[in-house]
Amino acid sequence: MARARWKPTPQQLMILQDMYKKGLTNPNSCQVQMITSHLSMYGKIQWKNVFYWFQNHKARDRQKVRKQQKQNPIPPPPPSPPSSSSYASGPVNCQLYPNSPTIFLHQVHY
């Protein structure tokens, strides 16, 4: 039996899009865990849903940029730095955005 595809609630989608617009385009595993926890208040969601949403959204943005560059060639923007992922067990120092309050989490491995 095929699994049902995840469809974000309007609230979840609004929050995800807002985070992306504010510059959170490549969240690390700690940030994905925090976002998942927050979004679960608005409906069913799993860690992988958040991870793949950001991955797919970023890919679609790159496609739009490439399409626009073919129509109006302009120099590409500098690449964004890769996010670092920590796989250590125990408490993880995690900030959702720069200069936001620090939250300590116990990292869950999937």
PDB file of N, CA and C in Angstrom:
ATOM      1  N   MET A   1       0.840  -1.184   0.000  1.00  0.00           N
ATOM      2  CA  MET A   1       0.000   0.000   0.000  1.00  0.00           C
ATOM      3  C   MET A   1       0.887   1.250   0.000  1.00  0.00           C
ATOM      4  N   ALA A   2       0.589   2.176  -0.855  1.00  0.00           N
ATOM      5  CA  ALA A   2       1.379   3.404  -0.964  1.00  0.00           C
ATOM      6  C   ALA A   2       1.076   4.343   0.197  1.00  0.00           C
ATOM      7  N   ARG A   3       2.117   5.031   0.621  1.00  0.00           N
ATOM      8  CA  ARG A   3       1.941   6.010   1.694  1.00  0.00           C
ATOM      9  C   ARG A   3       1.313   7.277   1.133  1.00  0.00           C
ATOM     10  N   ALA A   4       0.532   7.934   1.985  1.00  0.00           N
ATOM     11  CA  ALA A   4      -0.057   9.205   1.576  1.00  0.00           C
ATOM     12  C   ALA A   4       1.033  10.274   1.562  1.00  0.00           C
ATOM     13  N   ARG A   5       0.993  11.106   0.575  1.00  0.00           N
ATOM     14  CA  ARG A   5       1.966  12.186   0.453  1.00  0.00           C
ATOM     15  C   ARG A   5       1.635  13.274   1.475  1.00  0.00           C
ATOM     16  N   TRP A   6       2.676  13.825   2.107  1.00  0.00           N
ATOM     17  CA  TRP A   6       2.475  14.884   3.092  1.00  0.00           C
ATOM     18  C   TRP A   6       2.085  16.172   2.396  1.00  0.00           C
ATOM     19  N   LYS A   7       1.051  16.812   2.901  1.00  0.00           N
ATOM     20  CA  LYS A   7       0.628  18.107   2.387  1.00  0.00           C
ATOM     21  C   LYS A   7       0.592  19.058   3.574  1.00  0.00           C
ATOM     22  N   PRO A   8       1.422  20.110   3.543  1.00  0.00           N
ATOM     23  CA  PRO A   8       1.444  21.025   4.689  1.00  0.00           C
ATOM     24  C   PRO A   8       0.120  21.761   4.844  1.00  0.00           C
ATOM     25  N   THR A   9      -0.238  22.024   6.105  1.00  0.00           N
ATOM     26  CA  THR A   9      -1.417  22.847   6.364  1.00  0.00           C
ATOM     27  C   THR A   9      -1.082  24.277   5.939  1.00  0.00           C
ATOM     28  N   PRO A  10      -2.086  25.111   5.740  1.00  0.00           N
ATOM     29  CA  PRO A  10      -1.790  26.507   5.372  1.00  0.00           C
ATOM     30  C   PRO A  10      -0.865  27.203   6.381  1.00  0.00           C
ATOM     31  N   GLN A  11      -1.045  26.915   7.674  1.00  0.00           N
ATOM     32  CA  GLN A  11      -0.195  27.525   8.699  1.00  0.00           C
ATOM     33  C   GLN A  11       1.243  27.026   8.577  1.00  0.00           C
ATOM     34  N   GLN A  12       1.411  25.724   8.376  1.00  0.00           N
ATOM     35  CA  GLN A  12       2.754  25.161   8.230  1.00  0.00           C
ATOM     36  C   GLN A  12       3.453  25.764   7.017  1.00  0.00           C
ATOM     37  N   LEU A  13       2.746  25.857   5.918  1.00  0.00           N
ATOM     38  CA  LEU A  13       3.322  26.402   4.690  1.00  0.00           C
ATOM     39  C   LEU A  13       3.722  27.862   4.874  1.00  0.00           C
ATOM     40  N   MET A  14       2.870  28.639   5.530  1.00  0.00           N
ATOM     41  CA  MET A  14       3.171  30.047   5.765  1.00  0.00           C
ATOM     42  C   MET A  14       4.438  30.194   6.616  1.00  0.00           C
ATOM     43  N   ILE A  15       4.579  29.372   7.641  1.00  0.00           N
ATOM     44  CA  ILE A  15       5.749  29.430   8.521  1.00  0.00           C
ATOM     45  C   ILE A  15       7.003  29.019   7.760  1.00  0.00           C
ATOM     46  N   LEU A  16       6.932  27.935   6.999  1.00  0.00           N
ATOM     47  CA  LEU A  16       8.085  27.482   6.220  1.00  0.00           C
ATOM     48  C   LEU A  16       8.527  28.551   5.218  1.00  0.00           C
ATOM     49  N   GLN A  17       7.576  29.128   4.500  1.00  0.00           N
ATOM     50  CA  GLN A  17       7.908  30.153   3.508  1.00  0.00           C
ATOM     51  C   GLN A  17       8.501  31.390   4.172  1.00  0.00           C
ATOM     52  N   ASP A  18       7.975  31.760   5.334  1.00  0.00           N
ATOM     53  CA  ASP A  18       8.491  32.918   6.055  1.00  0.00           C
ATOM     54  C   ASP A  18       9.937  32.683   6.488  1.00  0.00           C
ATOM     55  N   MET A  19      10.229  31.490   6.994  1.00  0.00           N
ATOM     56  CA  MET A  19      11.597  31.165   7.403  1.00  0.00           C
ATOM     57  C   MET A  19      12.540  31.218   6.201  1.00  0.00           C
ATOM     58  N   TYR A  20      12.085  30.684   5.082  1.00  0.00           N
ATOM     59  CA  TYR A  20      12.914  30.669   3.874  1.00  0.00           C
ATOM     60  C   TYR A  20      13.195  32.097   3.399  1.00  0.00           C
ATOM     61  N   LYS A  21      12.156  32.938   3.397  1.00  0.00           N
ATOM     62  CA  LYS A  21      12.321  34.332   2.958  1.00  0.00           C
ATOM     63  C   LYS A  21      13.250  35.107   3.880  1.00  0.00           C
ATOM     64  N   LYS A  22      13.287  34.731   5.157  1.00  0.00           N
ATOM     65  CA  LYS A  22      14.151  35.418   6.124  1.00  0.00           C
ATOM     66  C   LYS A  22      15.589  34.916   6.071  1.00  0.00           C
ATOM     67  N   GLY A  23      15.866  33.977   5.162  1.00  0.00           N
ATOM     68  CA  GLY A  23      17.247  33.553   4.956  1.00  0.00           C
ATOM     69  C   GLY A  23      17.594  32.163   5.445  1.00  0.00           C
ATOM     70  N   LEU A  24      16.656  31.472   6.038  1.00  0.00           N
ATOM     71  CA  LEU A  24      16.931  30.103   6.485  1.00  0.00           C
ATOM     72  C   LEU A  24      16.637  29.167   5.313  1.00  0.00           C
ATOM     73  N   THR A  25      17.630  29.001   4.431  1.00  0.00           N
ATOM     74  CA  THR A  25      17.427  28.211   3.218  1.00  0.00           C
ATOM     75  C   THR A  25      18.034  26.822   3.303  1.00  0.00           C
ATOM     76  N   ASN A  26      18.930  26.622   4.257  1.00  0.00           N
ATOM     77  CA  ASN A  26      19.614  25.338   4.371  1.00  0.00           C
ATOM     78  C   ASN A  26      19.774  24.979   5.850  1.00  0.00           C
ATOM     79  N   PRO A  27      18.666  24.652   6.533  1.00  0.00           N
ATOM     80  CA  PRO A  27      18.762  24.390   7.971  1.00  0.00           C
ATOM     81  C   PRO A  27      19.561  23.129   8.272  1.00  0.00           C
ATOM     82  N   ASN A  28      20.312  23.181   9.378  1.00  0.00           N
ATOM     83  CA  ASN A  28      21.036  21.987   9.810  1.00  0.00           C
ATOM     84  C   ASN A  28      20.068  21.056  10.542  1.00  0.00           C
ATOM     85  N   SER A  29      20.532  19.900  10.949  1.00  0.00           N
ATOM     86  CA  SER A  29      19.641  18.900  11.543  1.00  0.00           C
ATOM     87  C   SER A  29      18.995  19.400  12.830  1.00  0.00           C
ATOM     88  N   CYS A  30      19.722  20.186  13.595  1.00  0.00           N
ATOM     89  CA  CYS A  30      19.173  20.744  14.829  1.00  0.00           C
ATOM     90  C   CYS A  30      18.023  21.702  14.512  1.00  0.00           C
ATOM     91  N   GLN A  31      18.227  22.558  13.526  1.00  0.00           N
ATOM     92  CA  GLN A  31      17.188  23.501  13.134  1.00  0.00           C
ATOM     93  C   GLN A  31      15.975  22.778  12.564  1.00  0.00           C
ATOM     94  N   VAL A  32      16.201  21.737  11.770  1.00  0.00           N
ATOM     95  CA  VAL A  32      15.093  20.955  11.213  1.00  0.00           C
ATOM     96  C   VAL A  32      14.277  20.343  12.345  1.00  0.00           C
ATOM     97  N   GLN A  33      14.952  19.851  13.361  1.00  0.00           N
ATOM     98  CA  GLN A  33      14.265  19.257  14.508  1.00  0.00           C
ATOM     99  C   GLN A  33      13.414  20.305  15.227  1.00  0.00           C
ATOM    100  N   MET A  34      13.964  21.511  15.414  1.00  0.00           N
ATOM    101  CA  MET A  34      13.216  22.586  16.073  1.00  0.00           C
ATOM    102  C   MET A  34      12.005  22.999  15.242  1.00  0.00           C
ATOM    103  N   ILE A  35      12.189  23.140  13.949  1.00  0.00           N
ATOM    104  CA  ILE A  35      11.102  23.544  13.058  1.00  0.00           C
ATOM    105  C   ILE A  35      10.001  22.488  13.071  1.00  0.00           C
ATOM    106  N   THR A  36      10.394  21.224  13.005  1.00  0.00           N
ATOM    107  CA  THR A  36       9.421  20.128  13.022  1.00  0.00           C
ATOM    108  C   THR A  36       8.597  20.170  14.297  1.00  0.00           C
ATOM    109  N   SER A  37       9.263  20.367  15.411  1.00  0.00           N
ATOM    110  CA  SER A  37       8.570  20.435  16.696  1.00  0.00           C
ATOM    111  C   SER A  37       7.558  21.577  16.702  1.00  0.00           C
ATOM    112  N   HIS A  38       7.959  22.725  16.192  1.00  0.00           N
ATOM    113  CA  HIS A  38       7.061  23.883  16.154  1.00  0.00           C
ATOM    114  C   HIS A  38       5.886  23.632  15.208  1.00  0.00           C
ATOM    115  N   LEU A  39       6.165  23.110  14.027  1.00  0.00           N
ATOM    116  CA  LEU A  39       5.109  22.907  13.031  1.00  0.00           C
ATOM    117  C   LEU A  39       4.131  21.805  13.420  1.00  0.00           C
ATOM    118  N   SER A  40       4.541  20.911  14.303  1.00  0.00           N
ATOM    119  CA  SER A  40       3.647  19.821  14.720  1.00  0.00           C
ATOM    120  C   SER A  40       2.433  20.352  15.479  1.00  0.00           C
ATOM    121  N   MET A  41       2.505  21.591  15.953  1.00  0.00           N
ATOM    122  CA  MET A  41       1.348  22.204  16.620  1.00  0.00           C
ATOM    123  C   MET A  41       0.234  22.497  15.618  1.00  0.00           C
ATOM    124  N   TYR A  42       0.559  22.530  14.328  1.00  0.00           N
ATOM    125  CA  TYR A  42      -0.403  22.901  13.294  1.00  0.00           C
ATOM    126  C   TYR A  42      -0.842  21.725  12.427  1.00  0.00           C
ATOM    127  N   GLY A  43      -0.393  20.533  12.744  1.00  0.00           N
ATOM    128  CA  GLY A  43      -0.780  19.358  11.973  1.00  0.00           C
ATOM    129  C   GLY A  43       0.319  18.318  11.964  1.00  0.00           C
ATOM    130  N   LYS A  44       0.004  17.185  11.377  1.00  0.00           N
ATOM    131  CA  LYS A  44       0.950  16.074  11.332  1.00  0.00           C
ATOM    132  C   LYS A  44       2.143  16.437  10.452  1.00  0.00           C
ATOM    133  N   ILE A  45       3.332  16.151  10.961  1.00  0.00           N
ATOM    134  CA  ILE A  45       4.556  16.448  10.216  1.00  0.00           C
ATOM    135  C   ILE A  45       5.688  15.611  10.784  1.00  0.00           C
ATOM    136  N   GLN A  46       6.614  15.240   9.930  1.00  0.00           N
ATOM    137  CA  GLN A  46       7.795  14.486  10.346  1.00  0.00           C
ATOM    138  C   GLN A  46       9.043  15.279   9.978  1.00  0.00           C
ATOM    139  N   TRP A  47      10.145  14.897  10.613  1.00  0.00           N
ATOM    140  CA  TRP A  47      11.440  15.530  10.386  1.00  0.00           C
ATOM    141  C   TRP A  47      11.765  15.545   8.893  1.00  0.00           C
ATOM    142  N   LYS A  48      11.537  14.426   8.228  1.00  0.00           N
ATOM    143  CA  LYS A  48      11.891  14.331   6.806  1.00  0.00           C
ATOM    144  C   LYS A  48      11.055  15.278   5.944  1.00  0.00           C
ATOM    145  N   ASN A  49       9.809  15.572   6.366  1.00  0.00           N
ATOM    146  CA  ASN A  49       8.982  16.505   5.604  1.00  0.00           C
ATOM    147  C   ASN A  49       9.613  17.891   5.567  1.00  0.00           C
ATOM    148  N   VAL A  50      10.116  18.329   6.714  1.00  0.00           N
ATOM    149  CA  VAL A  50      10.763  19.642   6.798  1.00  0.00           C
ATOM    150  C   VAL A  50      12.055  19.631   5.984  1.00  0.00           C
ATOM    151  N   PHE A  51      12.861  18.594   6.180  1.00  0.00           N
ATOM    152  CA  PHE A  51      14.132  18.484   5.462  1.00  0.00           C
ATOM    153  C   PHE A  51      13.908  18.553   3.959  1.00  0.00           C
ATOM    154  N   TYR A  52      12.985  17.745   3.430  1.00  0.00           N
ATOM    155  CA  TYR A  52      12.747  17.708   1.988  1.00  0.00           C
ATOM    156  C   TYR A  52      12.058  18.977   1.479  1.00  0.00           C
ATOM    157  N   TRP A  53      11.225  19.621   2.314  1.00  0.00           N
ATOM    158  CA  TRP A  53      10.593  20.868   1.884  1.00  0.00           C
ATOM    159  C   TRP A  53      11.665  21.907   1.569  1.00  0.00           C
ATOM    160  N   PHE A  54      12.631  22.082   2.483  1.00  0.00           N
ATOM    161  CA  PHE A  54      13.695  23.065   2.246  1.00  0.00           C
ATOM    162  C   PHE A  54      14.550  22.669   1.041  1.00  0.00           C
ATOM    163  N   GLN A  55      14.857  21.388   0.920  1.00  0.00           N
ATOM    164  CA  GLN A  55      15.671  20.915  -0.200  1.00  0.00           C
ATOM    165  C   GLN A  55      14.961  21.188  -1.530  1.00  0.00           C
ATOM    166  N   ASN A  56      13.681  20.865  -1.603  1.00  0.00           N
ATOM    167  CA  ASN A  56      12.920  21.062  -2.837  1.00  0.00           C
ATOM    168  C   ASN A  56      12.698  22.541  -3.144  1.00  0.00           C
ATOM    169  N   HIS A  57      12.437  23.326  -2.107  1.00  0.00           N
ATOM    170  CA  HIS A  57      12.205  24.754  -2.309  1.00  0.00           C
ATOM    171  C   HIS A  57      13.462  25.430  -2.863  1.00  0.00           C
ATOM    172  N   LYS A  58      14.607  25.053  -2.319  1.00  0.00           N
ATOM    173  CA  LYS A  58      15.872  25.613  -2.792  1.00  0.00           C
ATOM    174  C   LYS A  58      16.127  25.199  -4.247  1.00  0.00           C
ATOM    175  N   ALA A  59      15.820  23.951  -4.588  1.00  0.00           N
ATOM    176  CA  ALA A  59      16.011  23.473  -5.963  1.00  0.00           C
ATOM    177  C   ALA A  59      15.103  24.232  -6.932  1.00  0.00           C
ATOM    178  N   ARG A  60      13.865  24.492  -6.516  1.00  0.00           N
ATOM    179  CA  ARG A  60      12.948  25.244  -7.381  1.00  0.00           C
ATOM    180  C   ARG A  60      13.434  26.681  -7.577  1.00  0.00           C
ATOM    181  N   ASP A  61      13.967  27.270  -6.515  1.00  0.00           N
ATOM    182  CA  ASP A  61      14.523  28.622  -6.640  1.00  0.00           C
ATOM    183  C   ASP A  61      15.681  28.645  -7.632  1.00  0.00           C
ATOM    184  N   ARG A  62      16.547  27.637  -7.557  1.00  0.00           N
ATOM    185  CA  ARG A  62      17.676  27.577  -8.491  1.00  0.00           C
ATOM    186  C   ARG A  62      17.178  27.432  -9.929  1.00  0.00           C
ATOM    187  N   GLN A  63      16.122  26.634 -10.126  1.00  0.00           N
ATOM    188  CA  GLN A  63      15.562  26.473 -11.469  1.00  0.00           C
ATOM    189  C   GLN A  63      15.024  27.800 -12.000  1.00  0.00           C
ATOM    190  N   LYS A  64      14.343  28.555 -11.134  1.00  0.00           N
ATOM    191  CA  LYS A  64      13.819  29.862 -11.545  1.00  0.00           C
ATOM    192  C   LYS A  64      14.953  30.797 -11.943  1.00  0.00           C
ATOM    193  N   VAL A  65      16.021  30.797 -11.159  1.00  0.00           N
ATOM    194  CA  VAL A  65      17.170  31.660 -11.447  1.00  0.00           C
ATOM    195  C   VAL A  65      17.787  31.276 -12.784  1.00  0.00           C
ATOM    196  N   ARG A  66      17.968  29.977 -13.020  1.00  0.00           N
ATOM    197  CA  ARG A  66      18.547  29.525 -14.293  1.00  0.00           C
ATOM    198  C   ARG A  66      17.670  29.935 -15.474  1.00  0.00           C
ATOM    199  N   LYS A  67      16.364  29.793 -15.308  1.00  0.00           N
ATOM    200  CA  LYS A  67      15.440  30.157 -16.379  1.00  0.00           C
ATOM    201  C   LYS A  67      15.511  31.658 -16.661  1.00  0.00           C
ATOM    202  N   GLN A  68      15.577  32.466 -15.602  1.00  0.00           N
ATOM    203  CA  GLN A  68      15.679  33.917 -15.775  1.00  0.00           C
ATOM    204  C   GLN A  68      17.010  34.302 -16.409  1.00  0.00           C
ATOM    205  N   GLN A  69      18.081  33.598 -16.044  1.00  0.00           N
ATOM    206  CA  GLN A  69      19.400  33.899 -16.606  1.00  0.00           C
ATOM    207  C   GLN A  69      19.454  33.584 -18.093  1.00  0.00           C
ATOM    208  N   LYS A  70      18.730  32.564 -18.518  1.00  0.00           N
ATOM    209  CA  LYS A  70      18.694  32.249 -19.947  1.00  0.00           C
ATOM    210  C   LYS A  70      17.990  33.361 -20.712  1.00  0.00           C
ATOM    211  N   GLN A  71      16.968  33.948 -20.094  1.00  0.00           N
ATOM    212  CA  GLN A  71      16.225  35.022 -20.744  1.00  0.00           C
ATOM    213  C   GLN A  71      16.966  36.355 -20.647  1.00  0.00           C
ATOM    214  N   ASN A  72      17.556  36.644 -19.496  1.00  0.00           N
ATOM    215  CA  ASN A  72      18.290  37.891 -19.248  1.00  0.00           C
ATOM    216  C   ASN A  72      19.603  37.545 -18.569  1.00  0.00           C
ATOM    217  N   PRO A  73      20.667  37.264 -19.330  1.00  0.00           N
ATOM    218  CA  PRO A  73      21.926  36.848 -18.708  1.00  0.00           C
ATOM    219  C   PRO A  73      22.494  37.910 -17.759  1.00  0.00           C
ATOM    220  N   ILE A  74      22.714  37.506 -16.508  1.00  0.00           N
ATOM    221  CA  ILE A  74      23.355  38.338 -15.490  1.00  0.00           C
ATOM    222  C   ILE A  74      24.306  37.453 -14.699  1.00  0.00           C
ATOM    223  N   PRO A  75      25.320  38.023 -14.056  1.00  0.00           N
ATOM    224  CA  PRO A  75      26.250  37.183 -13.292  1.00  0.00           C
ATOM    225  C   PRO A  75      25.537  36.488 -12.132  1.00  0.00           C
ATOM    226  N   PRO A  76      25.876  35.221 -11.866  1.00  0.00           N
ATOM    227  CA  PRO A  76      25.212  34.482 -10.786  1.00  0.00           C
ATOM    228  C   PRO A  76      25.635  35.000  -9.413  1.00  0.00           C
ATOM    229  N   PRO A  77      24.747  34.878  -8.409  1.00  0.00           N
ATOM    230  CA  PRO A  77      25.109  35.282  -7.053  1.00  0.00           C
ATOM    231  C   PRO A  77      26.110  34.298  -6.464  1.00  0.00           C
ATOM    232  N   PRO A  78      26.892  34.728  -5.461  1.00  0.00           N
ATOM    233  CA  PRO A  78      27.848  33.801  -4.847  1.00  0.00           C
ATOM    234  C   PRO A  78      27.113  32.655  -4.164  1.00  0.00           C
ATOM    235  N   PRO A  79      27.696  31.467  -4.154  1.00  0.00           N
ATOM    236  CA  PRO A  79      27.024  30.322  -3.529  1.00  0.00           C
ATOM    237  C   PRO A  79      26.907  30.526  -2.030  1.00  0.00           C
ATOM    238  N   SER A  80      25.824  29.994  -1.456  1.00  0.00           N
ATOM    239  CA  SER A  80      25.648  30.092  -0.008  1.00  0.00           C
ATOM    240  C   SER A  80      26.538  29.054   0.658  1.00  0.00           C
ATOM    241  N   PRO A  81      27.040  29.366   1.855  1.00  0.00           N
ATOM    242  CA  PRO A  81      27.914  28.411   2.541  1.00  0.00           C
ATOM    243  C   PRO A  81      27.132  27.169   2.937  1.00  0.00           C
ATOM    244  N   PRO A  82      27.766  26.006   2.874  1.00  0.00           N
ATOM    245  CA  PRO A  82      27.064  24.779   3.261  1.00  0.00           C
ATOM    246  C   PRO A  82      26.778  24.789   4.750  1.00  0.00           C
ATOM    247  N   SER A  83      25.664  24.160   5.122  1.00  0.00           N
ATOM    248  CA  SER A  83      25.345  24.078   6.548  1.00  0.00           C
ATOM    249  C   SER A  83      26.139  22.941   7.153  1.00  0.00           C
ATOM    250  N   SER A  84      26.458  23.099   8.399  1.00  0.00           N
ATOM    251  CA  SER A  84      27.191  22.039   9.084  1.00  0.00           C
ATOM    252  C   SER A  84      26.212  21.191   9.865  1.00  0.00           C
ATOM    253  N   SER A  85      26.420  19.917   9.846  1.00  0.00           N
ATOM    254  CA  SER A  85      25.580  18.994  10.595  1.00  0.00           C
ATOM    255  C   SER A  85      26.416  18.333  11.663  1.00  0.00           C
ATOM    256  N   SER A  86      25.859  18.251  12.829  1.00  0.00           N
ATOM    257  CA  SER A  86      26.553  17.610  13.932  1.00  0.00           C
ATOM    258  C   SER A  86      25.884  16.277  14.204  1.00  0.00           C
ATOM    259  N   TYR A  87      26.684  15.238  14.299  1.00  0.00           N
ATOM    260  CA  TYR A  87      26.133  13.924  14.572  1.00  0.00           C
ATOM    261  C   TYR A  87      26.527  13.430  15.947  1.00  0.00           C
ATOM    262  N   ALA A  88      27.034  14.316  16.773  1.00  0.00           N
ATOM    263  CA  ALA A  88      27.409  13.924  18.128  1.00  0.00           C
ATOM    264  C   ALA A  88      26.155  13.749  18.962  1.00  0.00           C
ATOM    265  N   SER A  89      26.215  12.829  19.909  1.00  0.00           N
ATOM    266  CA  SER A  89      25.075  12.648  20.788  1.00  0.00           C
ATOM    267  C   SER A  89      25.198  13.603  21.958  1.00  0.00           C
ATOM    268  N   GLY A  90      24.115  13.767  22.685  1.00  0.00           N
ATOM    269  CA  GLY A  90      24.113  14.655  23.832  1.00  0.00           C
ATOM    270  C   GLY A  90      23.504  15.994  23.473  1.00  0.00           C
ATOM    271  N   PRO A  91      23.592  16.970  24.396  1.00  0.00           N
ATOM    272  CA  PRO A  91      22.967  18.267  24.144  1.00  0.00           C
ATOM    273  C   PRO A  91      23.609  18.982  22.966  1.00  0.00           C
ATOM    274  N   VAL A  92      22.787  19.647  22.186  1.00  0.00           N
ATOM    275  CA  VAL A  92      23.255  20.378  21.019  1.00  0.00           C
ATOM    276  C   VAL A  92      22.861  21.837  21.188  1.00  0.00           C
ATOM    277  N   ASN A  93      23.826  22.727  21.007  1.00  0.00           N
ATOM    278  CA  ASN A  93      23.583  24.157  21.064  1.00  0.00           C
ATOM    279  C   ASN A  93      22.991  24.553  19.723  1.00  0.00           C
ATOM    280  N   CYS A  94      21.759  25.046  19.709  1.00  0.00           N
ATOM    281  CA  CYS A  94      21.070  25.264  18.445  1.00  0.00           C
ATOM    282  C   CYS A  94      20.404  26.631  18.418  1.00  0.00           C
ATOM    283  N   GLN A  95      20.632  27.381  17.331  1.00  0.00           N
ATOM    284  CA  GLN A  95      19.947  28.645  17.111  1.00  0.00           C
ATOM    285  C   GLN A  95      19.207  28.546  15.796  1.00  0.00           C
ATOM    286  N   LEU A  96      17.938  28.969  15.798  1.00  0.00           N
ATOM    287  CA  LEU A  96      17.161  28.924  14.576  1.00  0.00           C
ATOM    288  C   LEU A  96      17.638  29.994  13.601  1.00  0.00           C
ATOM    289  N   TYR A  97      17.868  31.197  14.087  1.00  0.00           N
ATOM    290  CA  TYR A  97      18.389  32.296  13.289  1.00  0.00           C
ATOM    291  C   TYR A  97      19.598  32.881  14.001  1.00  0.00           C
ATOM    292  N   PRO A  98      20.510  33.542  13.285  1.00  0.00           N
ATOM    293  CA  PRO A  98      21.603  34.245  13.965  1.00  0.00           C
ATOM    294  C   PRO A  98      21.027  35.279  14.934  1.00  0.00           C
ATOM    295  N   ASN A  99      21.657  35.431  16.066  1.00  0.00           N
ATOM    296  CA  ASN A  99      21.255  36.370  17.118  1.00  0.00           C
ATOM    297  C   ASN A  99      19.924  36.021  17.775  1.00  0.00           C
ATOM    298  N   SER A 100      19.426  34.812  17.568  1.00  0.00           N
ATOM    299  CA  SER A 100      18.215  34.388  18.264  1.00  0.00           C
ATOM    300  C   SER A 100      18.627  33.682  19.547  1.00  0.00           C
ATOM    301  N   PRO A 101      17.698  33.509  20.484  1.00  0.00           N
ATOM    302  CA  PRO A 101      18.057  32.820  21.728  1.00  0.00           C
ATOM    303  C   PRO A 101      18.572  31.410  21.443  1.00  0.00           C
ATOM    304  N   THR A 102      19.537  30.989  22.220  1.00  0.00           N
ATOM    305  CA  THR A 102      20.106  29.654  22.072  1.00  0.00           C
ATOM    306  C   THR A 102      19.206  28.646  22.764  1.00  0.00           C
ATOM    307  N   ILE A 103      18.993  27.526  22.117  1.00  0.00           N
ATOM    308  CA  ILE A 103      18.185  26.449  22.675  1.00  0.00           C
ATOM    309  C   ILE A 103      19.058  25.208  22.717  1.00  0.00           C
ATOM    310  N   PHE A 104      19.037  24.506  23.828  1.00  0.00           N
ATOM    311  CA  PHE A 104      19.797  23.274  23.951  1.00  0.00           C
ATOM    312  C   PHE A 104      18.848  22.101  23.766  1.00  0.00           C
ATOM    313  N   LEU A 105      19.174  21.233  22.835  1.00  0.00           N
ATOM    314  CA  LEU A 105      18.352  20.069  22.523  1.00  0.00           C
ATOM    315  C   LEU A 105      19.172  18.806  22.667  1.00  0.00           C
ATOM    316  N   HIS A 106      18.507  17.713  22.896  1.00  0.00           N
ATOM    317  CA  HIS A 106      19.152  16.412  22.799  1.00  0.00           C
ATOM    318  C   HIS A 106      18.862  15.937  21.391  1.00  0.00           C
ATOM    319  N   GLN A 107      19.905  15.798  20.612  1.00  0.00           N
ATOM    320  CA  GLN A 107      19.750  15.481  19.201  1.00  0.00           C
ATOM    321  C   GLN A 107      19.223  14.069  19.015  1.00  0.00           C
ATOM    322  N   VAL A 108      18.278  13.933  18.099  1.00  0.00           N
ATOM    323  CA  VAL A 108      17.692  12.644  17.764  1.00  0.00           C
ATOM    324  C   VAL A 108      18.254  12.216  16.420  1.00  0.00           C
ATOM    325  N   HIS A 109      18.687  10.991  16.305  1.00  0.00           N
ATOM    326  CA  HIS A 109      19.250  10.481  15.048  1.00  0.00           C
ATOM    327  C   HIS A 109      18.180   9.704  14.295  1.00  0.00           C
ATOM    328  N   TYR A 110      18.094   9.934  12.992  1.00  0.00           N
ATOM    329  CA  TYR A 110      17.116   9.238  12.150  1.00  0.00           C
ATOM    330  C   TYR A 110      17.819   8.382  11.154  1.00  0.00           C
TER     331      TYR A 110
END
